[in-house]
């Protein structure tokens, strides 16, 4: 795999991280919606467990975001240290 192919793979992984982050955010919104709907119902089991699920997903979202940022830094360093801008221009 040449350097440009590696860069393309890294960009693909970053897009997948973004999708994962967006999915986690969507799950948090759905949990919040269920919590809001349960205010009228007052179902005890939902009151007791939804906050646990919310906390776990929120923690995962933080981990995903942190890893995405570190991987972005790795990708940017790879791009710079291998002078890939020049190589991309050469192929264009």
mmCIF file of C-alpha atoms in Angstrom:
data_model
loop_
_atom_site.group_PDB
_atom_site.id
_atom_site.type_symbol
_atom_site.label_atom_id
_atom_site.label_comp_id
_atom_site.label_asym_id
_atom_site.label_seq_id
_atom_site.Cartn_x
_atom_site.Cartn_y
_atom_site.Cartn_z
ATOM 1 C CA UNK A 1 0.000 0.000 0.000
ATOM 2 C CA UNK A 2 1.565 3.285 -1.064
ATOM 3 C CA UNK A 3 1.413 6.486 0.965
ATOM 4 C CA UNK A 4 -1.554 7.979 -0.887
ATOM 5 C CA UNK A 5 -3.509 4.760 -0.432
ATOM 6 C CA UNK A 6 -2.705 4.893 3.282
ATOM 7 C CA UNK A 7 -3.882 8.490 3.400
ATOM 8 C CA UNK A 8 -7.132 7.533 1.664
ATOM 9 C CA UNK A 9 -7.639 4.719 4.192
ATOM 10 C CA UNK A 10 -7.010 7.132 7.063
ATOM 11 C CA UNK A 11 -9.554 9.571 5.609
ATOM 12 C CA UNK A 12 -12.050 6.713 5.308
ATOM 13 C CA UNK A 13 -11.477 5.802 8.958
ATOM 14 C CA UNK A 14 -12.018 9.440 9.959
ATOM 15 C CA UNK A 15 -15.352 9.438 8.115
ATOM 16 C CA UNK A 16 -16.285 6.246 9.962
ATOM 17 C CA UNK A 17 -15.360 7.897 13.272
ATOM 18 C CA UNK A 18 -17.609 10.828 12.380
ATOM 19 C CA UNK A 19 -20.444 8.425 11.605
ATOM 20 C CA UNK A 20 -19.855 6.587 14.886
ATOM 21 C CA UNK A 21 -19.847 9.869 16.809
ATOM 22 C CA UNK A 22 -23.075 10.953 15.099
ATOM 23 C CA UNK A 23 -24.675 7.590 15.898
ATOM 24 C CA UNK A 24 -23.725 7.879 19.568
ATOM 25 C CA UNK A 25 -25.161 11.399 19.658
ATOM 26 C CA UNK A 26 -28.384 10.101 18.110
ATOM 27 C CA UNK A 27 -28.625 7.392 20.773
ATOM 28 C CA UNK A 28 -28.242 10.031 23.489
ATOM 29 C CA UNK A 29 -31.053 12.071 21.941
ATOM 30 C CA UNK A 30 -33.311 9.005 21.807
ATOM 31 C CA UNK A 31 -32.625 8.193 25.446
ATOM 32 C CA UNK A 32 -33.455 11.789 26.394
ATOM 33 C CA UNK A 33 -36.703 11.528 24.413
ATOM 34 C CA UNK A 34 -37.669 8.341 26.244
ATOM 35 C CA UNK A 35 -36.853 10.013 29.567
ATOM 36 C CA UNK A 36 -39.039 12.980 28.637
ATOM 37 C CA UNK A 37 -41.904 10.714 27.553
ATOM 38 C CA UNK A 38 -41.585 8.777 30.792
ATOM 39 C CA UNK A 39 -42.157 11.938 32.835
ATOM 40 C CA UNK A 40 -45.869 11.525 32.069
ATOM 41 C CA UNK A 41 -45.821 7.755 32.536
ATOM 42 C CA UNK A 42 -43.699 7.567 35.687
ATOM 43 C CA UNK A 43 -42.497 4.029 35.036
ATOM 44 C CA UNK A 44 -39.997 3.340 37.816
ATOM 45 C CA UNK A 45 -37.834 0.845 35.899
ATOM 46 C CA UNK A 46 -37.251 3.441 33.155
ATOM 47 C CA UNK A 47 -36.439 6.130 35.708
ATOM 48 C CA UNK A 48 -33.903 3.820 37.369
ATOM 49 C CA UNK A 49 -32.119 2.460 34.289
ATOM 50 C CA UNK A 50 -32.231 5.097 31.553
ATOM 51 C CA UNK A 51 -29.756 7.340 33.335
ATOM 52 C CA UNK A 52 -27.313 4.398 33.541
ATOM 53 C CA UNK A 53 -27.622 3.820 29.805
ATOM 54 C CA UNK A 54 -27.274 7.542 29.101
ATOM 55 C CA UNK A 55 -24.103 7.724 31.211
ATOM 56 C CA UNK A 56 -22.578 4.682 29.475
ATOM 57 C CA UNK A 57 -23.306 6.014 25.979
ATOM 58 C CA UNK A 58 -22.048 9.476 26.945
ATOM 59 C CA UNK A 59 -18.820 7.939 28.253
ATOM 60 C CA UNK A 60 -18.418 5.994 24.989
ATOM 61 C CA UNK A 61 -19.047 9.155 23.001
ATOM 62 C CA UNK A 62 -16.239 10.850 24.900
ATOM 63 C CA UNK A 63 -13.886 7.944 24.185
ATOM 64 C CA UNK A 64 -14.802 7.905 20.490
ATOM 65 C CA UNK A 65 -14.284 11.666 20.218
ATOM 66 C CA UNK A 66 -10.923 11.481 21.975
ATOM 67 C CA UNK A 67 -9.699 8.656 19.737
ATOM 68 C CA UNK A 68 -10.966 10.432 16.633
ATOM 69 C CA UNK A 69 -9.004 13.558 17.584
ATOM 70 C CA UNK A 70 -5.817 11.561 18.225
ATOM 71 C CA UNK A 71 -6.210 9.709 14.948
ATOM 72 C CA UNK A 72 -6.775 13.026 13.129
ATOM 73 C CA UNK A 73 -3.482 14.261 14.586
ATOM 74 C CA UNK A 74 -1.775 11.039 13.433
ATOM 75 C CA UNK A 75 -3.232 11.448 9.946
ATOM 76 C CA UNK A 76 -2.152 15.090 9.752
ATOM 77 C CA UNK A 77 1.367 14.239 10.889
ATOM 78 C CA UNK A 78 1.554 11.427 8.319
ATOM 79 C CA UNK A 79 0.369 13.845 5.623
ATOM 80 C CA UNK A 80 2.967 16.467 6.552
ATOM 81 C CA UNK A 81 5.924 14.196 7.202
ATOM 82 C CA UNK A 82 5.441 12.398 3.884
ATOM 83 C CA UNK A 83 4.896 15.603 1.884
ATOM 84 C CA UNK A 84 1.685 14.186 0.479
ATOM 85 C CA UNK A 85 0.428 17.531 -0.778
ATOM 86 C CA UNK A 86 3.161 17.487 -3.420
ATOM 87 C CA UNK A 87 2.451 13.862 -4.219
ATOM 88 C CA UNK A 88 -1.272 14.568 -4.625
ATOM 89 C CA UNK A 89 -0.543 17.496 -6.929
ATOM 90 C CA UNK A 90 1.784 15.285 -8.939
ATOM 91 C CA UNK A 91 -0.996 12.749 -9.529
ATOM 92 C CA UNK A 92 -3.550 15.423 -10.507
#
